[in-house]
Short mmCIF file of C-alpha atoms in Angstrom, two decimals:
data_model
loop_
_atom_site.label_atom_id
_atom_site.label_comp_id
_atom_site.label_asym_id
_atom_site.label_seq_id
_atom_site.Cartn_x
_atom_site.Cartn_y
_atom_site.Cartn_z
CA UNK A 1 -14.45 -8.22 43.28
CA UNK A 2 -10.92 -9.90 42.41
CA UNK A 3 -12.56 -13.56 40.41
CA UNK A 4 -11.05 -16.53 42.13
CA UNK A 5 -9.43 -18.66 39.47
CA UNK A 6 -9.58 -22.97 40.76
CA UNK A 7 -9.87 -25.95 38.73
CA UNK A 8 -12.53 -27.24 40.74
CA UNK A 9 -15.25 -25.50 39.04
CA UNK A 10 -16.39 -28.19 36.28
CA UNK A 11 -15.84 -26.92 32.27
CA UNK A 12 -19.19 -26.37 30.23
CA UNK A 13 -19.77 -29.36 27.64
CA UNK A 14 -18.21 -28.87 24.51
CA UNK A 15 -19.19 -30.51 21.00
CA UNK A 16 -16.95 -33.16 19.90
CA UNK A 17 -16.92 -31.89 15.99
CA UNK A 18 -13.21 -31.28 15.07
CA UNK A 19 -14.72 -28.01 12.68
CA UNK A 20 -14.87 -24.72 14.75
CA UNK A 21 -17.88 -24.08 13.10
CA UNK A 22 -19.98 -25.04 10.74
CA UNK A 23 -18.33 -23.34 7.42
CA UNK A 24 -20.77 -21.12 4.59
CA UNK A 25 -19.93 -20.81 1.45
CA UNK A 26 -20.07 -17.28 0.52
CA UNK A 27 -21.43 -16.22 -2.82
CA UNK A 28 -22.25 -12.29 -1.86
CA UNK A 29 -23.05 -10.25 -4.73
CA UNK A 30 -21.63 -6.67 -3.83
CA UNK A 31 -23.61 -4.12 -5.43
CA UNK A 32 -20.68 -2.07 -6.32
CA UNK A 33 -18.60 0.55 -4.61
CA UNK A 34 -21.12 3.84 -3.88
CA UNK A 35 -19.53 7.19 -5.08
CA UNK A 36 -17.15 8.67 -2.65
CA UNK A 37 -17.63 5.47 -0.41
CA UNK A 38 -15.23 3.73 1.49
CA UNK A 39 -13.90 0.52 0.52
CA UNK A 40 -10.98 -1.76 2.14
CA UNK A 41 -8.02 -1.49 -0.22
CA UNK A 42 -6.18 -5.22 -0.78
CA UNK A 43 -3.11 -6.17 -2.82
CA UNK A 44 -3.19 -9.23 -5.38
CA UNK A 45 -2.13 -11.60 -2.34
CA UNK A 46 -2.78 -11.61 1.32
CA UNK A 47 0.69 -10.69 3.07
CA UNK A 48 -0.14 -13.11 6.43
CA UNK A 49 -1.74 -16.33 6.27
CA UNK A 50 -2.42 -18.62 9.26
CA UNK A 51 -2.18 -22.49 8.40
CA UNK A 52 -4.34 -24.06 11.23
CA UNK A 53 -2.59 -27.62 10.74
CA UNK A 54 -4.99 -29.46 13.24
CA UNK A 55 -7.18 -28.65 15.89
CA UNK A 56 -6.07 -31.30 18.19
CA UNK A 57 -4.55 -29.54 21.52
CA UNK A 58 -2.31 -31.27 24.42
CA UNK A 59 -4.27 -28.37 26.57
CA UNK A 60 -7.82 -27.33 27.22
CA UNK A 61 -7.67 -23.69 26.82
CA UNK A 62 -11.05 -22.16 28.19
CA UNK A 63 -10.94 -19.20 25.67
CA UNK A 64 -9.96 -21.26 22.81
CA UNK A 65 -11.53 -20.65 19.04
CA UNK A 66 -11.41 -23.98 18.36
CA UNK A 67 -13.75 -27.40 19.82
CA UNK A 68 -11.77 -29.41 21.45
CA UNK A 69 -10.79 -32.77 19.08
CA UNK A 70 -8.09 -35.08 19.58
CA UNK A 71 -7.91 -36.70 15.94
CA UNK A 72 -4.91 -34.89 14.79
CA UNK A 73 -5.89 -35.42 11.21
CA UNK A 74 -4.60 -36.57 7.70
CA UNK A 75 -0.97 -35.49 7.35
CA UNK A 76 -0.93 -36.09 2.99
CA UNK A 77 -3.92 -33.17 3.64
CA UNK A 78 -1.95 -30.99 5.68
CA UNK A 79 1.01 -31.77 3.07
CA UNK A 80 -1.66 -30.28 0.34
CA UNK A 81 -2.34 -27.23 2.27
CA UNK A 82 1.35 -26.22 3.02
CA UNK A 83 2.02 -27.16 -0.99
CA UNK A 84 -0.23 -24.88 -2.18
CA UNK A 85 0.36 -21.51 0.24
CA UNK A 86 4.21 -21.87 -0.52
CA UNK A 87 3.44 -21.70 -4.29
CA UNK A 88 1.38 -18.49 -3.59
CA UNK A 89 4.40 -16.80 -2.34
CA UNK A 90 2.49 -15.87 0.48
CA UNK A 91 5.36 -13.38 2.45
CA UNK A 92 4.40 -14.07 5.96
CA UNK A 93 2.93 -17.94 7.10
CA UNK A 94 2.31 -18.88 10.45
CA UNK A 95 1.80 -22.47 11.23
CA UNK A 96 -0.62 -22.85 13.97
CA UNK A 97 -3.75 -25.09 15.62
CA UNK A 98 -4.62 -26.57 17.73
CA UNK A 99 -0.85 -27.32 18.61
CA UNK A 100 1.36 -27.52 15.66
CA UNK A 101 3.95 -29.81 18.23
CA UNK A 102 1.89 -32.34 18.29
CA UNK A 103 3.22 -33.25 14.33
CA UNK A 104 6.95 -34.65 14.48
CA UNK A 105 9.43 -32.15 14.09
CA UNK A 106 10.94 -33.62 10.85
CA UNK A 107 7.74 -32.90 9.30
CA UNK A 108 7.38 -28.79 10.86
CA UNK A 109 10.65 -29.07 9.34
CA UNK A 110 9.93 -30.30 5.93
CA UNK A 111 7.03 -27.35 6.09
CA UNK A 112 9.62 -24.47 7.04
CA UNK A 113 12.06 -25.61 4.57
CA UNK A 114 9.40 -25.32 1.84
CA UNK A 115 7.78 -22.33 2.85
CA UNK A 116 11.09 -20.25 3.54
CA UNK A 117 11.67 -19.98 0.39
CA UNK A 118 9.99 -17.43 -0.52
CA UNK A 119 7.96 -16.42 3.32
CA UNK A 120 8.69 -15.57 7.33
CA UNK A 121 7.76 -18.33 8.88
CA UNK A 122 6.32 -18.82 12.20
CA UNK A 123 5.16 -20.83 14.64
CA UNK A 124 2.56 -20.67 17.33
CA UNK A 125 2.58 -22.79 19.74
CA UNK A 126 1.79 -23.39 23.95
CA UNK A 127 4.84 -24.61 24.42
CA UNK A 128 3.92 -27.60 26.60
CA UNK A 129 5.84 -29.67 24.46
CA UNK A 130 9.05 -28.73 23.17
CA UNK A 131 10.42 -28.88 19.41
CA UNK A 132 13.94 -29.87 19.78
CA UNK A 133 16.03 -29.90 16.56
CA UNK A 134 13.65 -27.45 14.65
CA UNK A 135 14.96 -25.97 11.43
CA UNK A 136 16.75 -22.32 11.64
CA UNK A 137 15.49 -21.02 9.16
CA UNK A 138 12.25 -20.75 11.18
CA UNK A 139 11.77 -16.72 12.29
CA UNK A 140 9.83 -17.17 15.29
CA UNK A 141 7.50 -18.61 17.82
CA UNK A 142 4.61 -17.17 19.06
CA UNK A 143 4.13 -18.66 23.17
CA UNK A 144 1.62 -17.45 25.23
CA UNK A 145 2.38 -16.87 28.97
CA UNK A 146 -1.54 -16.27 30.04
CA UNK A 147 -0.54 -14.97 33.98
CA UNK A 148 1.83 -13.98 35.60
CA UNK A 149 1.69 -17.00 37.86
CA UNK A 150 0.83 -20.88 37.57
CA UNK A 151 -2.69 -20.67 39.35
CA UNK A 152 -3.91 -18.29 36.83
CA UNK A 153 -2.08 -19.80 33.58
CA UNK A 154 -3.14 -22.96 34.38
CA UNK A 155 -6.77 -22.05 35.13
CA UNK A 156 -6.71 -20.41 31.88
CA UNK A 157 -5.48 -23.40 29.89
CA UNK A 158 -6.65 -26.11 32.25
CA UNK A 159 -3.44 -28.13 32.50
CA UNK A 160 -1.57 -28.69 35.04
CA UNK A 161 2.18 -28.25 35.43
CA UNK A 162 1.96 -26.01 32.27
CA UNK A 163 3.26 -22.92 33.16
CA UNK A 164 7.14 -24.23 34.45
CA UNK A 165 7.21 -26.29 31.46
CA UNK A 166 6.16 -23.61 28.89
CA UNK A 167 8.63 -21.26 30.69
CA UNK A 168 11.28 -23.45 30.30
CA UNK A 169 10.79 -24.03 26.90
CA UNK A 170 10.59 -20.57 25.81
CA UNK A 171 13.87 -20.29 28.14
CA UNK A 172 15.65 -23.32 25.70
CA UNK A 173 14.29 -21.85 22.25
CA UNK A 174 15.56 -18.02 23.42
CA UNK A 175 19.47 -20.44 24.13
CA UNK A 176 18.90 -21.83 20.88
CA UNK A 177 19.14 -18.49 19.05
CA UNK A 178 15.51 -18.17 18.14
CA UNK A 179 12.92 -15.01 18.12
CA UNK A 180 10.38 -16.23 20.57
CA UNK A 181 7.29 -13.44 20.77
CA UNK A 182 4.70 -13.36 23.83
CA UNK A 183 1.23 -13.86 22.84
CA UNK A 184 -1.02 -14.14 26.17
CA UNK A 185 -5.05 -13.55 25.33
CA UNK A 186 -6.22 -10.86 27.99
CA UNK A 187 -9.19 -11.96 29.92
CA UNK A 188 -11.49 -11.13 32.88
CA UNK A 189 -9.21 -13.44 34.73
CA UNK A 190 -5.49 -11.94 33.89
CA UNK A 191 -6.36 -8.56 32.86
CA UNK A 192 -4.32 -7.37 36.49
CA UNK A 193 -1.30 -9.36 35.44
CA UNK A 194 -0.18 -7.93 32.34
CA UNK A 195 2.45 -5.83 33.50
CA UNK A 196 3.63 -8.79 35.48
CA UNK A 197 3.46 -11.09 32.17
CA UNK A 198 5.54 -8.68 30.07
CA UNK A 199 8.10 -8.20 33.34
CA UNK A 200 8.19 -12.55 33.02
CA UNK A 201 8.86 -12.00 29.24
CA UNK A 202 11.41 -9.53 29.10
CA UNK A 203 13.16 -11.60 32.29
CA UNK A 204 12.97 -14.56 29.53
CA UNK A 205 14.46 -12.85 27.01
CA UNK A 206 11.48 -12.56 24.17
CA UNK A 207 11.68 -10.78 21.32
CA UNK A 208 8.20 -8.91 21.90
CA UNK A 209 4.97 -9.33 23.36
CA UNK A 210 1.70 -8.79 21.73
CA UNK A 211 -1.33 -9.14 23.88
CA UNK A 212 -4.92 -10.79 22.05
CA UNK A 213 -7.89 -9.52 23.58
CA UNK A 214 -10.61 -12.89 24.27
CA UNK A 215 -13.03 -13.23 21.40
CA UNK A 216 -16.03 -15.47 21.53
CA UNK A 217 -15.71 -18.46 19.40
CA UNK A 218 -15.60 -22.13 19.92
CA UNK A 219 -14.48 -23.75 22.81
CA UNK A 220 -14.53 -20.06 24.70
CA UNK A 221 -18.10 -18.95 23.54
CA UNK A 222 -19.25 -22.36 24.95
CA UNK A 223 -17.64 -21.54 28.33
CA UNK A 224 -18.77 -17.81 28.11
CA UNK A 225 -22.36 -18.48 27.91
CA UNK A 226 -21.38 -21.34 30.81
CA UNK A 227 -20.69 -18.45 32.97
CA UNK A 228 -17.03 -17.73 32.73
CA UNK A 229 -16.23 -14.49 32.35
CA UNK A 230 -13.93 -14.40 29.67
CA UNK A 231 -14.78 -11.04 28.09
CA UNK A 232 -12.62 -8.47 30.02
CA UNK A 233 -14.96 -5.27 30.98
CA UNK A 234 -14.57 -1.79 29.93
CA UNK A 235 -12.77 -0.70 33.51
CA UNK A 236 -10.80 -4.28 33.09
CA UNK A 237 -9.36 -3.41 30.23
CA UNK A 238 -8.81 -0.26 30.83
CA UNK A 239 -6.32 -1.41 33.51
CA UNK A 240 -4.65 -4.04 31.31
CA UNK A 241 -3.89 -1.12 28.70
CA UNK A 242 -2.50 0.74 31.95
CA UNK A 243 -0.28 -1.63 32.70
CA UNK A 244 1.02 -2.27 28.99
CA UNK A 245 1.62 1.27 28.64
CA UNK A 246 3.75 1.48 32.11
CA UNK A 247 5.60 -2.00 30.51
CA UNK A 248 6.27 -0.79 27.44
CA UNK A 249 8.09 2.31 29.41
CA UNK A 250 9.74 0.37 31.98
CA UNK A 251 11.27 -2.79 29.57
CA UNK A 252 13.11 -0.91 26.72
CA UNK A 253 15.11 -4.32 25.90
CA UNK A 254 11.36 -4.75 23.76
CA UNK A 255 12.90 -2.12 21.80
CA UNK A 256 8.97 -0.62 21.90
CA UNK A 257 7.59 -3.63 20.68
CA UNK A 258 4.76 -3.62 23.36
CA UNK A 259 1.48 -3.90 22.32
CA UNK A 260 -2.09 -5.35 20.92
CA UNK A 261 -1.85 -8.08 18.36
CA UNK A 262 -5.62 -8.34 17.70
CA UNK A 263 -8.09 -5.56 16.42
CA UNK A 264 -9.78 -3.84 19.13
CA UNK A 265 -11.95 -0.69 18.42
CA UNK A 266 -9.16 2.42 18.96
CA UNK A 267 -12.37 4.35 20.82
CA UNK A 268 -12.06 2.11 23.69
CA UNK A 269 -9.13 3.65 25.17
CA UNK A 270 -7.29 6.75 23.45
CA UNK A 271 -4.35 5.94 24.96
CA UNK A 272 -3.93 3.24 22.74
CA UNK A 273 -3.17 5.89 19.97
CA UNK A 274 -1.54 8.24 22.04
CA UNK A 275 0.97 5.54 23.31
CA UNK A 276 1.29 3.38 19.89
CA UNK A 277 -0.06 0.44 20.46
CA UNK A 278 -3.33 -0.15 18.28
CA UNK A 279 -3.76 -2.86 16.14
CA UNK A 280 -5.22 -3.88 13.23
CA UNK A 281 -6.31 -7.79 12.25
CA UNK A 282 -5.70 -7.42 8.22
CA UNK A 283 -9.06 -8.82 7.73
CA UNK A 284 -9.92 -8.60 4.04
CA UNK A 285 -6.44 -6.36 3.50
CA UNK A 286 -3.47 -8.23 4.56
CA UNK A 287 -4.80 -11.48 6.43
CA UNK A 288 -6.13 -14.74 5.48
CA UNK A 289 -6.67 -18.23 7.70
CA UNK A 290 -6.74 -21.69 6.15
CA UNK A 291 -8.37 -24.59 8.49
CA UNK A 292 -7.39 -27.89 8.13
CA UNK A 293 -9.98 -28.78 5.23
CA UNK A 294 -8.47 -26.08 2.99
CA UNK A 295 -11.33 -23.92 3.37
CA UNK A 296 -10.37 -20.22 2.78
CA UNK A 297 -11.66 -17.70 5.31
CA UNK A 298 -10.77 -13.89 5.96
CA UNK A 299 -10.75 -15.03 9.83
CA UNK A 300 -10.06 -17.67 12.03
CA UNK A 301 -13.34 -17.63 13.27
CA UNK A 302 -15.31 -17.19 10.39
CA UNK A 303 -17.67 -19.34 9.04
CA UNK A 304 -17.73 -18.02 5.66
CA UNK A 305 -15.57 -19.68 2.92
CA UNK A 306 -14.27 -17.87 -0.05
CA UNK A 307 -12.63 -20.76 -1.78
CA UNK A 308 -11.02 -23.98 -0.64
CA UNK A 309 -7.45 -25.12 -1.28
CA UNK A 310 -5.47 -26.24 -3.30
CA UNK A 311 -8.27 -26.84 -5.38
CA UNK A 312 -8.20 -23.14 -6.21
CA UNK A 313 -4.90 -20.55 -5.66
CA UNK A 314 -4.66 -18.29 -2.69
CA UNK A 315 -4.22 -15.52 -5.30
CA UNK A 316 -7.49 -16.33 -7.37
CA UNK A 317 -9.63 -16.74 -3.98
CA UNK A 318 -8.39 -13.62 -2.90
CA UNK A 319 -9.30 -11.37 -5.61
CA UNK A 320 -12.85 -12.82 -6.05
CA UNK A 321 -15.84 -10.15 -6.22
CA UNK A 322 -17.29 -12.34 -2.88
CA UNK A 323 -14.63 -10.81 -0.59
CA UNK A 324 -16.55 -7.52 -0.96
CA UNK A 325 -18.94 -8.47 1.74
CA UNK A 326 -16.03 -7.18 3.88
CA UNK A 327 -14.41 -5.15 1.81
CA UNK A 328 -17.17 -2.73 0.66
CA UNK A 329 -18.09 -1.88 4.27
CA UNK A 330 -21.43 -2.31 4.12
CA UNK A 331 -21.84 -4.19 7.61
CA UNK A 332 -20.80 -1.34 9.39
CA UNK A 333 -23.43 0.28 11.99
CA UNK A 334 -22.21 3.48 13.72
CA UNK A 335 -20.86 4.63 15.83
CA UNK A 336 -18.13 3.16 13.07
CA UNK A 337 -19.85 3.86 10.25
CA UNK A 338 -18.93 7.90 10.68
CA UNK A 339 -15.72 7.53 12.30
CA UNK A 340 -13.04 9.47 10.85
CA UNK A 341 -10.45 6.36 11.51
CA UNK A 342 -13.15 3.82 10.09
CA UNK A 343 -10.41 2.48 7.87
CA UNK A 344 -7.41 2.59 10.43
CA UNK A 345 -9.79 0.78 12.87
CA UNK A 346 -12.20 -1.02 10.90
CA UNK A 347 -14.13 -1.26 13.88
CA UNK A 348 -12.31 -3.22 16.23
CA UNK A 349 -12.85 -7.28 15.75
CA UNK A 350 -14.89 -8.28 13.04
CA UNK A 351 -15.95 -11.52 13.76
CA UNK A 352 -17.35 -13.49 17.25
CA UNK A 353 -19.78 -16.04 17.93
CA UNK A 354 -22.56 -13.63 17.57
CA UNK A 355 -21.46 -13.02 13.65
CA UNK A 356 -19.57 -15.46 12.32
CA UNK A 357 -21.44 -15.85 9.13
CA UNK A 358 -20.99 -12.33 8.33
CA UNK A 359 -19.51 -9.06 9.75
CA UNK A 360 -20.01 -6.56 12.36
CA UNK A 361 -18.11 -3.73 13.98
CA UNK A 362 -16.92 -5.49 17.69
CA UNK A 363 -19.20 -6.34 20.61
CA UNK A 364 -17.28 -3.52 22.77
CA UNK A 365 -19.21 -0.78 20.43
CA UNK A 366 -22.20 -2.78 19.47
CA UNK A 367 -25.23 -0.89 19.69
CA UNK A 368 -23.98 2.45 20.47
CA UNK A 369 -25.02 5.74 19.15
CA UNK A 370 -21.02 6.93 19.81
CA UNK A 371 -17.66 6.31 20.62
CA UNK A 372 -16.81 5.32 23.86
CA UNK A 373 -14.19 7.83 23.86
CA UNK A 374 -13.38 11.17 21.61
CA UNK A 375 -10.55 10.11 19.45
CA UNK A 376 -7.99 12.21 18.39
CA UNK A 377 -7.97 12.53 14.23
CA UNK A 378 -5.07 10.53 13.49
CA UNK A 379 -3.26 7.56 13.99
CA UNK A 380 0.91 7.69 14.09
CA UNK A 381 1.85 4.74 12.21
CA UNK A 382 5.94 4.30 11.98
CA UNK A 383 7.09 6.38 9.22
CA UNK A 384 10.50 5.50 7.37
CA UNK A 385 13.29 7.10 8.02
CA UNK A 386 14.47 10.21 6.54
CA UNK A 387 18.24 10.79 7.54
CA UNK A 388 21.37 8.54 7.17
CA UNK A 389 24.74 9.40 8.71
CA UNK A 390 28.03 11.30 7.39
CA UNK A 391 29.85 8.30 6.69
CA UNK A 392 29.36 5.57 4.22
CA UNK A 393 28.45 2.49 5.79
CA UNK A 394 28.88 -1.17 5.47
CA UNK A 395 26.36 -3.61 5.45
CA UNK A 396 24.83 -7.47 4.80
CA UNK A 397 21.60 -8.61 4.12
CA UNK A 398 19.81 -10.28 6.90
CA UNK A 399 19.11 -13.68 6.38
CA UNK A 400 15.32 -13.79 6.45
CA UNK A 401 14.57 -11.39 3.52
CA UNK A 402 13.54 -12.73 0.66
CA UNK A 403 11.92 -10.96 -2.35
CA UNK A 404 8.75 -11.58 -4.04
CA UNK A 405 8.14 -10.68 -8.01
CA UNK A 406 5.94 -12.46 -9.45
CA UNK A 407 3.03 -10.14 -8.66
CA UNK A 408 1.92 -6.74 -9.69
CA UNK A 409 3.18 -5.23 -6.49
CA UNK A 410 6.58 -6.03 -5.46
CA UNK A 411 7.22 -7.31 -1.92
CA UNK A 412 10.62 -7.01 -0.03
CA UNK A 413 9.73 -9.74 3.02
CA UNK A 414 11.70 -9.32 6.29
CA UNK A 415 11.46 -11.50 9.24
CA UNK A 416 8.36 -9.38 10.40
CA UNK A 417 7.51 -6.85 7.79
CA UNK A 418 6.25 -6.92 4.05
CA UNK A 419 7.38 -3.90 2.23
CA UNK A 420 6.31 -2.67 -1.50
CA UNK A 421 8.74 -1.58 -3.58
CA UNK A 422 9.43 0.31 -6.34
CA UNK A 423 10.83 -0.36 -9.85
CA UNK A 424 14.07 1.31 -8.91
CA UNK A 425 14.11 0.13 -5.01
CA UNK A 426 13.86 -3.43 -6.69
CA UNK A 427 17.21 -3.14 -8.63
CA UNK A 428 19.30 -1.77 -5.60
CA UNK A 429 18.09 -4.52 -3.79
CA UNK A 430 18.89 -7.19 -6.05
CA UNK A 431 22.04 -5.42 -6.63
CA UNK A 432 23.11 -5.85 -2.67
CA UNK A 433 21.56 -9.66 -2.76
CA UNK A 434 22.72 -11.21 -6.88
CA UNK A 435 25.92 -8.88 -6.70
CA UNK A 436 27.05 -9.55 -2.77
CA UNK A 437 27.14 -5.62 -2.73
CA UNK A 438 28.41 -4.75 1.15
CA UNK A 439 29.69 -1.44 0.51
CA UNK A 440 27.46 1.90 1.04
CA UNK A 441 29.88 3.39 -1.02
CA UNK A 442 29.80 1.30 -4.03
CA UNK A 443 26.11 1.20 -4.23
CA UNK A 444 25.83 4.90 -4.44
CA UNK A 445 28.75 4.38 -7.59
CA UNK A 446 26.88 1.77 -9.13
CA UNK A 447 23.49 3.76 -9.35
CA UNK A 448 25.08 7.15 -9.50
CA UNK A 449 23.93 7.76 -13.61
CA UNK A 450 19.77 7.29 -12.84
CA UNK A 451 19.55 7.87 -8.46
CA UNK A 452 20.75 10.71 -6.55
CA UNK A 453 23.38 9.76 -3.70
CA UNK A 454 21.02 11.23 -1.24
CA UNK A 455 18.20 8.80 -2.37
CA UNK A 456 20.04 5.46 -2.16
CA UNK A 457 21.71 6.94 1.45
CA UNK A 458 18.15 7.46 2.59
CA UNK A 459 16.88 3.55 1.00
CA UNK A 460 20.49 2.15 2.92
CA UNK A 461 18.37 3.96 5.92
CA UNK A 462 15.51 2.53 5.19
CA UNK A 463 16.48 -0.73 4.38
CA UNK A 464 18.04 -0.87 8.11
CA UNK A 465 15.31 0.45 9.77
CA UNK A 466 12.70 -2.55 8.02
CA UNK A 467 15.89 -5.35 9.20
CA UNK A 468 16.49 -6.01 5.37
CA UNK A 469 19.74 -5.15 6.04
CA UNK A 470 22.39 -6.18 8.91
CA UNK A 471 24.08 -3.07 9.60
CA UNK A 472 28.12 -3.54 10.33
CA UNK A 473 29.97 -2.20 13.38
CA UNK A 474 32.49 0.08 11.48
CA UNK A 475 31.76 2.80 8.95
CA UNK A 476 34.15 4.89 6.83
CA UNK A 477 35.32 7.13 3.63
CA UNK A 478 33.80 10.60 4.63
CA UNK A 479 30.63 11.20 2.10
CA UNK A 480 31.14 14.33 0.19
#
């Protein structure tokens, strides 16, 4: 039976306490990597970090991680926070809440200018209020449209008038030049809309939509137990991924990017490897979430701290043997634990209300003996490139890369990808940025004594396909 979505229906009561939870310390003691066992593989940094700036709101989301709280907090603290990821060289930082509008714009500013330097930055926000004047040099923001109409967005985020007004905003950033990405959280209450969500998108003009499946936590495991069914079912969800598939088909301006933006357990639906649009959170391997105390976490909705900033470096938190109560796997019940894509999947969401202070595979799988669905073996990431055309080509960086040395691995950072590099990968690129190197031709010339022409036509390719480079309209001199 279709749920009836009204604002009539009173909210459950929600704690006042401006934490989302009550944070743990974590001291675990790992007992060491078993023979032939799988562990979660990490570089020396996180390459995504969420800065949750505040967790006051201007809306009253019923799925929301956080409690509400209206305090919007010490802004010398928040200064702290931002200080210390931008001298971590963190490649990818998203400033989020709460509602990251609700600080003046000269100061988001101040923020992006610092952090730019050497990271993507973006900004989540609900779009309620809009940031006029905000910096260029900011890559994107994340705005969720959560239905396809205002009855059901508005239910969702219990504030009226909301939907027009985030619409229109997203409408003015998109006229302003800027990458504005889709983020609605699928529920039992939108789950039929998404295809008409990602139509409203692409009629916007966003860059991409990336749908987060409704996790317990906060505010929306308060209203969940209250009787709000938040949690979309098996045959729900089903349907959304139906109608993200059919979207994905039907609005190529996405350019394919159509999918999941939080980890859901691949076994759930096949289709979402057959059609290319899993995802993966980075918990432990690639993601990290600082609240507005500076505690550490591996996930926004985690209650165990690792460290707390900037009384110790991102880097030094990171590599600390306490991580390993993710990383060593040994939270994982089957039907996970035997699963050939264990560490493609890692199990679908790690964290809810029901685990916070520790991990466990997701609530979908919980308790079952074996996957919902037989999975096929492996999982088609996007591979690079291997072809480049019969003429030289001409070319300029893009003006979001930036590259990252200071670390054992070497990170090229584009507006939405981290890439590792290479020793000799590091010098072409630094040839095309110190050297204002434009010219396919010349770059093969410059590197012809130690690279083969073939290899630095193919990293050209490459370096395209990732958006490091710009490539230019005409192309010339035959290649011999």
């Amino acid at each position: 039976m279709k749920k009836v979505v009204t604002f009539d229906r009173p909210l459950s009561r929600v704690r006042a306490d401006w934490s989302p939870v009550a944070t743990v310390p974590c001291n675990y003691r790992s007992a060491g990597r078993s023979e032939g066992g799988k562990y979660v593989g990490h570089d020396t940094i996180p390459h995504l970090c969420h800065i949750e700036l505040t967790y006051a709101c201007n809306e009253r989301c019923i799925f929301c991680y956080n409690p509400e709280h209206a305090k919007l907090g010490d802004i010398a603290t928040i200064d702290r926070l931002v200080r210390a990821v931008a001298e971590s060289q963190i490649p990818h930082v998203y400033l989020i809440g709460g509602e990251p509008s609700l600080l003046p714009v000269e100061k988001l500013n101040e923020y992006i200018e610092l952090l730019a330097k050497h990271s993507s930055v973006t900004i989540v926000t609900n779009g309620l209020k809009r940031l006029v004047g905000i910096s260029d040099r900011l890559a994107c923001f994340g705005v969720p449209i959560h239905g396809a109409n205002a009855t059901t967005h508005e239910f969702l985020n219990q504030t009226r008038g909301s939907f027009e007004k985030t619409l229109d905003t997203v409408r003015y950033y998109v006229r302003e030049g800027h990458d504005v990405r889709c983020i609605p959280v699928l529920t039992g209450y939108n789950y039929d809309q998404m295809y008409d969500i990602i139509r409203i998108a692409a009629d916007l003009g966003m860059e991409s939509i990336f749908v987060d499946r409704y996790e317990d936590g906060g505010v929306g495991s308060v209203h969940s137990a209250g009787g709000y069914d938040l949690k979309p079912t098996g045959d729900q969800f089903r349907i959304a991924v139906e109608q993200i598939i059919r979207a994905k088909q039907d609005f190529a301006g996405f350019g394919g990017r159509v999918g999941f933006g939080t980890a859901i357990p691949y076994c759930l639906d096949e289709r979402m490897i057959t059609e290319g649009i899993t995802a993966n959170c980075g918990v432990g391997t690639s993601f990290c979430a600082v609240n507005p105390k500076g505690e550490f976490r591996m996930c926004n909705q985690s209650q165990l701290v690792f460290g707390i900033l900037p009384q110790e470096t991102i880097e030094d938190i990171w590599n600390k043997p306490s991580l390993d109560i993710f990383r060593d796997l040994s939270w994982v019940d089957e039907p996970c634990r035997s699963c050939e894509l264990l560490l493609d999947c890692t199990g679908g969401c790690k964290v809810d209300a029901n685990c916070s202070d520790k991990f466990c595979i997701d609530y979908a799988v919980r308790g079952l003996s074996k996957p919902v669905a037989e999975l096929v073996k492996k999982v088609e990431h996007r591979k690079l490139t291997e072809v480049y055309p019969g003429r030289y080509r001409t070319f300029r960086p893009n003006r979001y890369i930036k590259l990252t040395l200071r670390y054992p691995e070497k990170f090229l950072v584009t507006r939405y990808q981290t890439v590792k590099l290479d020793s000799m990968a590091v010098e072409m690129i630094q040839a095309v940025l110190d050297e204002a190197m434009t010219n396919e031709r010349i770059l093969v010339e410059r590197f012809a004594d130690r690279v083969e022409e073939h290899d630095v036509r193919l990293f050209v390719s490459r370096m395209i396909q990732v958006k490091a480079l710009d490539l230019k309209e005409e192309v010339y001199d035959v290649a011999s």
